mmCIF file of C-alpha atoms and ligand atoms in Angstrom:
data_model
loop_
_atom_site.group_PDB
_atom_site.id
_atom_site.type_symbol
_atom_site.label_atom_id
_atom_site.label_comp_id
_atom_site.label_asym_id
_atom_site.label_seq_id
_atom_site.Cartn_x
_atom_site.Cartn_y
_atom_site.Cartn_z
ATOM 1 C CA UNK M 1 0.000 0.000 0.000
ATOM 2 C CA UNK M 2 1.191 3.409 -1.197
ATOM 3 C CA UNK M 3 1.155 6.191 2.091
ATOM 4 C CA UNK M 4 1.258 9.648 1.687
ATOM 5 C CA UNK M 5 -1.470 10.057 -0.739
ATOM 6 C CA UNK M 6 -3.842 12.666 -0.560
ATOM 7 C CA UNK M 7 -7.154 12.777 -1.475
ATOM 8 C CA UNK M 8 -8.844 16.473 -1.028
ATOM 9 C CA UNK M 9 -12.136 15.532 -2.273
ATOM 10 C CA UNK M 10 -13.904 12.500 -1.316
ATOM 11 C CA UNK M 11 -17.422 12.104 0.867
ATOM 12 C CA UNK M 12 -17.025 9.610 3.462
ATOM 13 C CA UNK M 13 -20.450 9.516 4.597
ATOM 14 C CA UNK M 14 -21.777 8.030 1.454
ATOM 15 C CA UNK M 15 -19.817 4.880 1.742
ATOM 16 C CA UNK M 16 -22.539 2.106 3.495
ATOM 17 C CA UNK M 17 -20.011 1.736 6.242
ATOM 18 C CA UNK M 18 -18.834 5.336 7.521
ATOM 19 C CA UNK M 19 -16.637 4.411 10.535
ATOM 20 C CA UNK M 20 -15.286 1.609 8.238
ATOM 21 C CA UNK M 21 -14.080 4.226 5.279
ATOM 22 C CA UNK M 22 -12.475 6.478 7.881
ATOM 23 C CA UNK M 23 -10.625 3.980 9.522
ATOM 24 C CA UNK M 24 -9.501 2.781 5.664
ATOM 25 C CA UNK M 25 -7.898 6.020 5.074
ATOM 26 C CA UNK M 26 -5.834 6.041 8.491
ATOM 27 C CA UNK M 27 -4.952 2.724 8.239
ATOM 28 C CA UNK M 28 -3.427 3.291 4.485
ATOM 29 C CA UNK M 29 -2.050 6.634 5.380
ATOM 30 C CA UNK M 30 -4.014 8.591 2.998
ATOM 31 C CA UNK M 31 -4.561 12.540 3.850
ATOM 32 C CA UNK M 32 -8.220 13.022 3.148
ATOM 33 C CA UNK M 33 -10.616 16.121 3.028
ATOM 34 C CA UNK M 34 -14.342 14.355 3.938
ATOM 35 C CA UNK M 35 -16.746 16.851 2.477
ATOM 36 C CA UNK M 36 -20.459 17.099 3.728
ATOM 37 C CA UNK M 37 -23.388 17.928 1.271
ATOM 38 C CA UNK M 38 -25.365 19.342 4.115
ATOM 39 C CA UNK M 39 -24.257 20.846 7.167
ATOM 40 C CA UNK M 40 -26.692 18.538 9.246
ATOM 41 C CA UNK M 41 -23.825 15.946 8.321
ATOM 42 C CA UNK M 42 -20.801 18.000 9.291
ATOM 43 C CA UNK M 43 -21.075 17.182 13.177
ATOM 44 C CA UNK M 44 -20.521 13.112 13.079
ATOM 45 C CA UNK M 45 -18.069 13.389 10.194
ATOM 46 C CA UNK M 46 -16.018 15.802 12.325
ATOM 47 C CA UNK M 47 -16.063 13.392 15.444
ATOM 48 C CA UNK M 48 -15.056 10.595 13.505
ATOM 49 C CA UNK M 49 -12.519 12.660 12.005
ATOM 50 C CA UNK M 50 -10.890 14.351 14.932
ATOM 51 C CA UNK M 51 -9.859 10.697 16.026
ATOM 52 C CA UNK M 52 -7.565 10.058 12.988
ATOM 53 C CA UNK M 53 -4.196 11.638 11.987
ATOM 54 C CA UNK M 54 -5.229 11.532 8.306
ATOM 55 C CA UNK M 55 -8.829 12.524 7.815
ATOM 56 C CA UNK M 56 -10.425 16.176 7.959
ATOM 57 C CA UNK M 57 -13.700 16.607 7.574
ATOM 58 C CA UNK M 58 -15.273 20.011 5.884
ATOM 59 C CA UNK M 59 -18.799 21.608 6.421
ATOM 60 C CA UNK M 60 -20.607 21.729 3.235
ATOM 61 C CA UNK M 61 -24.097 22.959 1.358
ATOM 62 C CA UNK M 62 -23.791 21.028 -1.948
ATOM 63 C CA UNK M 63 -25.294 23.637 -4.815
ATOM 64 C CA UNK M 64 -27.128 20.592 -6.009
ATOM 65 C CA UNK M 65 -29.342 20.124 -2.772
ATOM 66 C CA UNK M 66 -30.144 24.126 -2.491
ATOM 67 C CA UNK M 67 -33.183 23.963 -4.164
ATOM 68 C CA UNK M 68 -34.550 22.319 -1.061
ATOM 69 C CA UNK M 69 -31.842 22.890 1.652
ATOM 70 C CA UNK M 70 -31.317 26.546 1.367
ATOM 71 C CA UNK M 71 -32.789 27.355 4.889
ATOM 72 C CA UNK M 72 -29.640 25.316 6.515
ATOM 73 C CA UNK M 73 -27.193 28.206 5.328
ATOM 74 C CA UNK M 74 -28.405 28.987 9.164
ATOM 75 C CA UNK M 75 -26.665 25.838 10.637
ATOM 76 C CA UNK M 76 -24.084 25.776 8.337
ATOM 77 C CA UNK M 77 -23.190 29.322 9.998
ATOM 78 C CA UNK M 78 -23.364 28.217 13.073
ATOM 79 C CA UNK M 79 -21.257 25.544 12.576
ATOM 80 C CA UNK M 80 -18.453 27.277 10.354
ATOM 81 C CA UNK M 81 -15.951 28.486 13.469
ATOM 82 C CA UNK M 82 -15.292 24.751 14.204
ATOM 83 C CA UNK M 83 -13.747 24.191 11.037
ATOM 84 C CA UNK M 84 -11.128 25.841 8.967
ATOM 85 C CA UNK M 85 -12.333 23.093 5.885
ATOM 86 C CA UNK M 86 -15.355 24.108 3.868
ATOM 87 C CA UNK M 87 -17.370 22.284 1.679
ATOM 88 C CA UNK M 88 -19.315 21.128 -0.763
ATOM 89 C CA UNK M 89 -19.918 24.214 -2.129
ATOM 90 C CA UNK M 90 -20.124 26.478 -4.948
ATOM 91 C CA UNK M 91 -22.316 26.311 -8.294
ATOM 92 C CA UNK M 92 -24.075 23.756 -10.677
ATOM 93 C CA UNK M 93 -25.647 25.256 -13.866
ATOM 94 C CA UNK M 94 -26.165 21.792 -14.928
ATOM 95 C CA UNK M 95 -29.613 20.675 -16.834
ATOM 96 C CA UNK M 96 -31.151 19.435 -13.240
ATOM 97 C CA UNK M 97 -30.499 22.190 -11.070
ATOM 98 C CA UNK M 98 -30.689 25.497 -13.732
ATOM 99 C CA UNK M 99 -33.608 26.223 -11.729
ATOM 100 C CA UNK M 100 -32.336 26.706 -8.224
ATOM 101 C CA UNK M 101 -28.926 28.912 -10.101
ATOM 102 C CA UNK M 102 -30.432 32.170 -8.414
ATOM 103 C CA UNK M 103 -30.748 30.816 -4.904
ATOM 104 C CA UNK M 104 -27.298 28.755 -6.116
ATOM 105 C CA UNK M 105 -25.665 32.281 -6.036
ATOM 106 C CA UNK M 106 -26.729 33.410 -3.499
ATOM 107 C CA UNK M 107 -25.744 30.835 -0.970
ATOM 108 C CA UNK M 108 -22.428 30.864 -2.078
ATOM 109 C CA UNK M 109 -22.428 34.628 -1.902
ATOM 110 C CA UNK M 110 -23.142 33.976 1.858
ATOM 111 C CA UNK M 111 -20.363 30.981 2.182
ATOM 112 C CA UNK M 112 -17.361 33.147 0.515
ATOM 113 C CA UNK M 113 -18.299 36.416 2.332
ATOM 114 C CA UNK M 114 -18.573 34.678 5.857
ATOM 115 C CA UNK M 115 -15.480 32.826 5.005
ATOM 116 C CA UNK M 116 -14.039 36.176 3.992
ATOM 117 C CA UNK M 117 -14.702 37.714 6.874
ATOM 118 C CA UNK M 118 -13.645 34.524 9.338
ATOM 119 C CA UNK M 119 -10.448 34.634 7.433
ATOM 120 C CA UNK M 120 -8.013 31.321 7.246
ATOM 121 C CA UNK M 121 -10.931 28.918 5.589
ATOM 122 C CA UNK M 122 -10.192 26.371 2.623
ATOM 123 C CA UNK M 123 -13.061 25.831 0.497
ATOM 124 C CA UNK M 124 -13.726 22.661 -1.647
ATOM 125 C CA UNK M 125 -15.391 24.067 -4.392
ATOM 126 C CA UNK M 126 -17.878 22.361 -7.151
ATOM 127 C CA UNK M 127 -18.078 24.578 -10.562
ATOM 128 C CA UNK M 128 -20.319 22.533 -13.057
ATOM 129 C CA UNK M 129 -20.848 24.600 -15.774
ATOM 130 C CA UNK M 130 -20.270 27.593 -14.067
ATOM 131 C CA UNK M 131 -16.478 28.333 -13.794
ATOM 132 C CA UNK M 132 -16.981 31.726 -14.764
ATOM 133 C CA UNK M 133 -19.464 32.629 -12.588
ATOM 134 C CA UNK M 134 -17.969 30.667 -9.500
ATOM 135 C CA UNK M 135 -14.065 32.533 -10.259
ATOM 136 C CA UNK M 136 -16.375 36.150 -10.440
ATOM 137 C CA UNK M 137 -17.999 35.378 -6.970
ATOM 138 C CA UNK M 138 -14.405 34.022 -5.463
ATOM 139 C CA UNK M 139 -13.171 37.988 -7.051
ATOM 140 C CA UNK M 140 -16.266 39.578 -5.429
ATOM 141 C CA UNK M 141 -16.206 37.763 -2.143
ATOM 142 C CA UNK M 142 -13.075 36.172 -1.243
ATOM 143 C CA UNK M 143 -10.378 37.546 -2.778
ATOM 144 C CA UNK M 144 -6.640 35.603 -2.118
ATOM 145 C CA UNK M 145 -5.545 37.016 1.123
ATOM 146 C CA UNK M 146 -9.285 36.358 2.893
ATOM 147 C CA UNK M 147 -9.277 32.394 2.109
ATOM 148 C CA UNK M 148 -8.070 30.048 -0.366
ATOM 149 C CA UNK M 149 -10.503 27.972 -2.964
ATOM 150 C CA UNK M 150 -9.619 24.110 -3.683
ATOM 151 C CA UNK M 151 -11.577 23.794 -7.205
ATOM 152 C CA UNK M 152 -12.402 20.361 -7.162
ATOM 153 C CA UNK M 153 -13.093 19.142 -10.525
ATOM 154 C CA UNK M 154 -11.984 21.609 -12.440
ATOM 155 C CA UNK M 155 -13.507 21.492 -16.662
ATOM 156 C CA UNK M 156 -12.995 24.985 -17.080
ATOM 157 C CA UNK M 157 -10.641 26.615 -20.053
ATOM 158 C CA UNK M 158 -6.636 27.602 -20.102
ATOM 159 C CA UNK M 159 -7.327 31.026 -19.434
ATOM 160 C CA UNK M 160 -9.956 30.312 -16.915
ATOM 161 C CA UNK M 161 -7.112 27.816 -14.938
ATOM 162 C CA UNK M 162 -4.810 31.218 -15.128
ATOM 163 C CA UNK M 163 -7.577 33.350 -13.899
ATOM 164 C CA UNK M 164 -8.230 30.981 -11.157
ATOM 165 C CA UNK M 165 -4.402 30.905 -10.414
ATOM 166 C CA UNK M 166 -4.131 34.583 -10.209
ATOM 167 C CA UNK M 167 -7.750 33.975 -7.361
ATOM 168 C CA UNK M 168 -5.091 31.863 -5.521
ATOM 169 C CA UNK M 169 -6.746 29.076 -6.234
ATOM 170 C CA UNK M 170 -5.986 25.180 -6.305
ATOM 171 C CA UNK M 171 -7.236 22.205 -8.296
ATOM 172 C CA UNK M 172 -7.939 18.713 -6.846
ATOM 173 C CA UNK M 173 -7.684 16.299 -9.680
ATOM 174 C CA UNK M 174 -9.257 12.911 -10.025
ATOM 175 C CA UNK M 175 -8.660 10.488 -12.363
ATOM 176 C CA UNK M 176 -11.918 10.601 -14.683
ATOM 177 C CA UNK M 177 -10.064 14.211 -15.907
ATOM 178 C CA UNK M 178 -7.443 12.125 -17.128
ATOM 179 C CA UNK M 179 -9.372 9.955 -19.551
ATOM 180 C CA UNK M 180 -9.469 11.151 -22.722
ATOM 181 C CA UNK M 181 -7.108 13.981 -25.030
ATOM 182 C CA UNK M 182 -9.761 16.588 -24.452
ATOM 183 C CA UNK M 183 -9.715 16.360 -20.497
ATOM 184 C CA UNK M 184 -6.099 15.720 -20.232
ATOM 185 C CA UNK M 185 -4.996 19.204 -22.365
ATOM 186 C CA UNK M 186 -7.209 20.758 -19.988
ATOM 187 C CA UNK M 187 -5.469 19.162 -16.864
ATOM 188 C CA UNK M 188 -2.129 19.959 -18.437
ATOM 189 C CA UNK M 189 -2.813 23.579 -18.433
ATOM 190 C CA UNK M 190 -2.863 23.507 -14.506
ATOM 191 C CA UNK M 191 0.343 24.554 -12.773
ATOM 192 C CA UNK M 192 1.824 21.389 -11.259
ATOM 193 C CA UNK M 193 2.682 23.942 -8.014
ATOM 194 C CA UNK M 194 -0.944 24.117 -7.788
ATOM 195 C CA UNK M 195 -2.383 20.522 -8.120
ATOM 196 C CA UNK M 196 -4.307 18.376 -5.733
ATOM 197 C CA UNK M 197 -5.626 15.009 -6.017
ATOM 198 C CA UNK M 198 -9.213 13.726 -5.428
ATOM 199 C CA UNK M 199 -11.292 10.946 -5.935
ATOM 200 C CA UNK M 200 -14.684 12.551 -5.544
ATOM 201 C CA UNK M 201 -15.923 8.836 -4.065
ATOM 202 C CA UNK M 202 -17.913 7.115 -3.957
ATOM 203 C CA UNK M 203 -18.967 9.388 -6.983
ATOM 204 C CA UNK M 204 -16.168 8.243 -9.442
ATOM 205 C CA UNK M 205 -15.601 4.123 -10.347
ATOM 206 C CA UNK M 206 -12.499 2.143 -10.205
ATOM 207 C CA UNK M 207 -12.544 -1.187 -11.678
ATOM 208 C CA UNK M 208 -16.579 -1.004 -12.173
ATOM 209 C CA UNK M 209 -17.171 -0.156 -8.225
ATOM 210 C CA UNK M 210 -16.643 2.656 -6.093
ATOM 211 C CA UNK M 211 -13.659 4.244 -5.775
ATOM 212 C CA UNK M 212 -12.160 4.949 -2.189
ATOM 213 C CA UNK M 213 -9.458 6.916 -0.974
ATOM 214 C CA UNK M 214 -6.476 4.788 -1.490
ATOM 215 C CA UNK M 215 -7.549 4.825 -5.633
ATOM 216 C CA UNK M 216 -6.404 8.456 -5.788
ATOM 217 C CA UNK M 217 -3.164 6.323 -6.595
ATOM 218 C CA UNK M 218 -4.589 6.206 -10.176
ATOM 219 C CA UNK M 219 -4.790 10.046 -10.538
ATOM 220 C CA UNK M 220 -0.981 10.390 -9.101
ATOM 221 C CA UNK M 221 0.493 8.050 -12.149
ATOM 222 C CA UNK M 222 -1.907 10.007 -14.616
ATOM 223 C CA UNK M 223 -0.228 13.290 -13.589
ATOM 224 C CA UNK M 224 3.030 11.856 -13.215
ATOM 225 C CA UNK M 225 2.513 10.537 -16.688
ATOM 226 C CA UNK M 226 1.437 14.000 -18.252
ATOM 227 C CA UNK M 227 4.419 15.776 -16.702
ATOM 228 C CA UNK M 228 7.100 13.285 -17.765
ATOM 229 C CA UNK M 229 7.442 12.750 -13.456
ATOM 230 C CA UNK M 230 8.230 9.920 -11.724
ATOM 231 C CA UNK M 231 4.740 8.631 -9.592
ATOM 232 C CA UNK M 232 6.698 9.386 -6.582
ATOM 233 C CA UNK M 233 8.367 12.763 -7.566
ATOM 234 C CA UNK M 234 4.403 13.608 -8.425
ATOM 235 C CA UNK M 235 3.209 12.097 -5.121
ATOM 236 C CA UNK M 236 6.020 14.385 -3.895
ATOM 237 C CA UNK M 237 4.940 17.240 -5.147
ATOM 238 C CA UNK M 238 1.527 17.015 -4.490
ATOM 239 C CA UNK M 239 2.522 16.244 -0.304
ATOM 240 C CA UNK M 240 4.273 19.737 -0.705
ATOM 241 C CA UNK M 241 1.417 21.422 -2.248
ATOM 242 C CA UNK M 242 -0.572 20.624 0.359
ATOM 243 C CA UNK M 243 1.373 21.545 2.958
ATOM 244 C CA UNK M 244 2.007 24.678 0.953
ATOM 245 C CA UNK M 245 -1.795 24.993 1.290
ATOM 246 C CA UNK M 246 -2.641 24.466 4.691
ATOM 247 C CA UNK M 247 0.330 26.553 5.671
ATOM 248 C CA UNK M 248 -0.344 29.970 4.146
ATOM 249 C CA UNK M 249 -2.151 32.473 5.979
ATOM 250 C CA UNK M 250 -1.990 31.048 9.257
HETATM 251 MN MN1 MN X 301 -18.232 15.846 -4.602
#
């Protein structure tokens, strides 16, 4: 088993056995950001969390419940000065949730500015479809020295990626954005100073079922491959990124 892996994007809670998938990533040494689609989650993923070495867990509103959970921006509120980790958050201008895009906005309004203002926060950020509109709001509302934005997977352009560099911002990778040409040029354009890695389980497959935590493996030799690195001088630099990350501003 590999150690030292890092997964900044995966939701713990989803897996049937909870306890079980957070005790899998200590055990295999992997460094892993649990993100919460509702705040009413955040509280047992934290305690389970707090136990471990290796697992973090961040307070989250996922755009794609709004339309029905906008009312717990309240408890997420309440709940944001026991964490510096935030999300799942941000924007989905997808087919299935066009509708809720106003109310979308708003809430995230509300996250960055609070964040802003709280100062020190790292926020796990979803951008389907929206890029634009997500790298605006991160201009309008938490600009780099308030907080720093972990866009998880990223499909935006090259000059959105150097926009979203100048925002301060960094990119967890998974490996479904390494599948084809048209993915991987977009990947490329990302500054390997700046790159993450995520799995987004138990959202993403490997080998036809889930994939957990110790899979991010898969996205390491994908970016090693597209930077002519060694997997370990990429799991290298990914370690330092993150500590690069969790060390600025505080
Ligand atoms: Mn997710």
């Amino acid at each position: 088993m590999r150690s030292g892996l890092v997964d900044f994007h995966c939701h713990l809670d989803l897996y049937p056995d909870h306890a079980a998938a957070v005790e899998r990533c200590e055990r295999d040494g992997v460094f892993t950001l649990t993100v919460t689609t509702t705040p009413k989650a955040w509280p047992r993923n934290h305690e389970l969390a707090s136990a471990t070495r290796h697992v973090r867990a961040a307070l989250g509103l996922h755009p794609q419940l709004v339309a029905d959970r906008a009312h717990e921006i309240g408890l997420w509120e309440e709940l944001l000065p026991r964490t510096r980790y935030v999300g799942e958050v941000g924007l989905d201008a997808g087919p299935r949730f066009y509708k809720s895009f106003e109310t979308q906005k708003k809430i995230f309004a509300r996250v960055l500015s609070l964040c802003a203002a709280a100062g020190n926060k790292i926020v796990t950020t979803h951008s389907v479809r929206a890029t634009k509109a997500v790298l605006d709001m991160i201009e309008q509302y938490m600009p780099p020295p308030r907080g720093r934005v972990v866009l998880h997977w990223f499909t935006g352009t090259a000059a959105e990626a150097k926009r979203a560099v100048d925002l301060g911002c960094y990119f967890s990778v998974n490996a479904e954005m390494l599948v084809n040409e048209k993915r991987t040029a977009i990947t490329k354009a990302l500054p390997l100073d700046r790159v993450l890695t995520e799995t987004d389980g138990p959202f993403t497959q490997t080998d036809a079922r889930p994939a957990t935590p110790s899979d991010v493996w898969i996205a390491v030799e994908g970016l090693a491959r597209l930077h002519g690195l060694t997997p370990a001088d990429m799991s290298a630099t990914i370690m330092r990124n993150l500590k690069s990350l969790l060390a600025e501003q505080s």
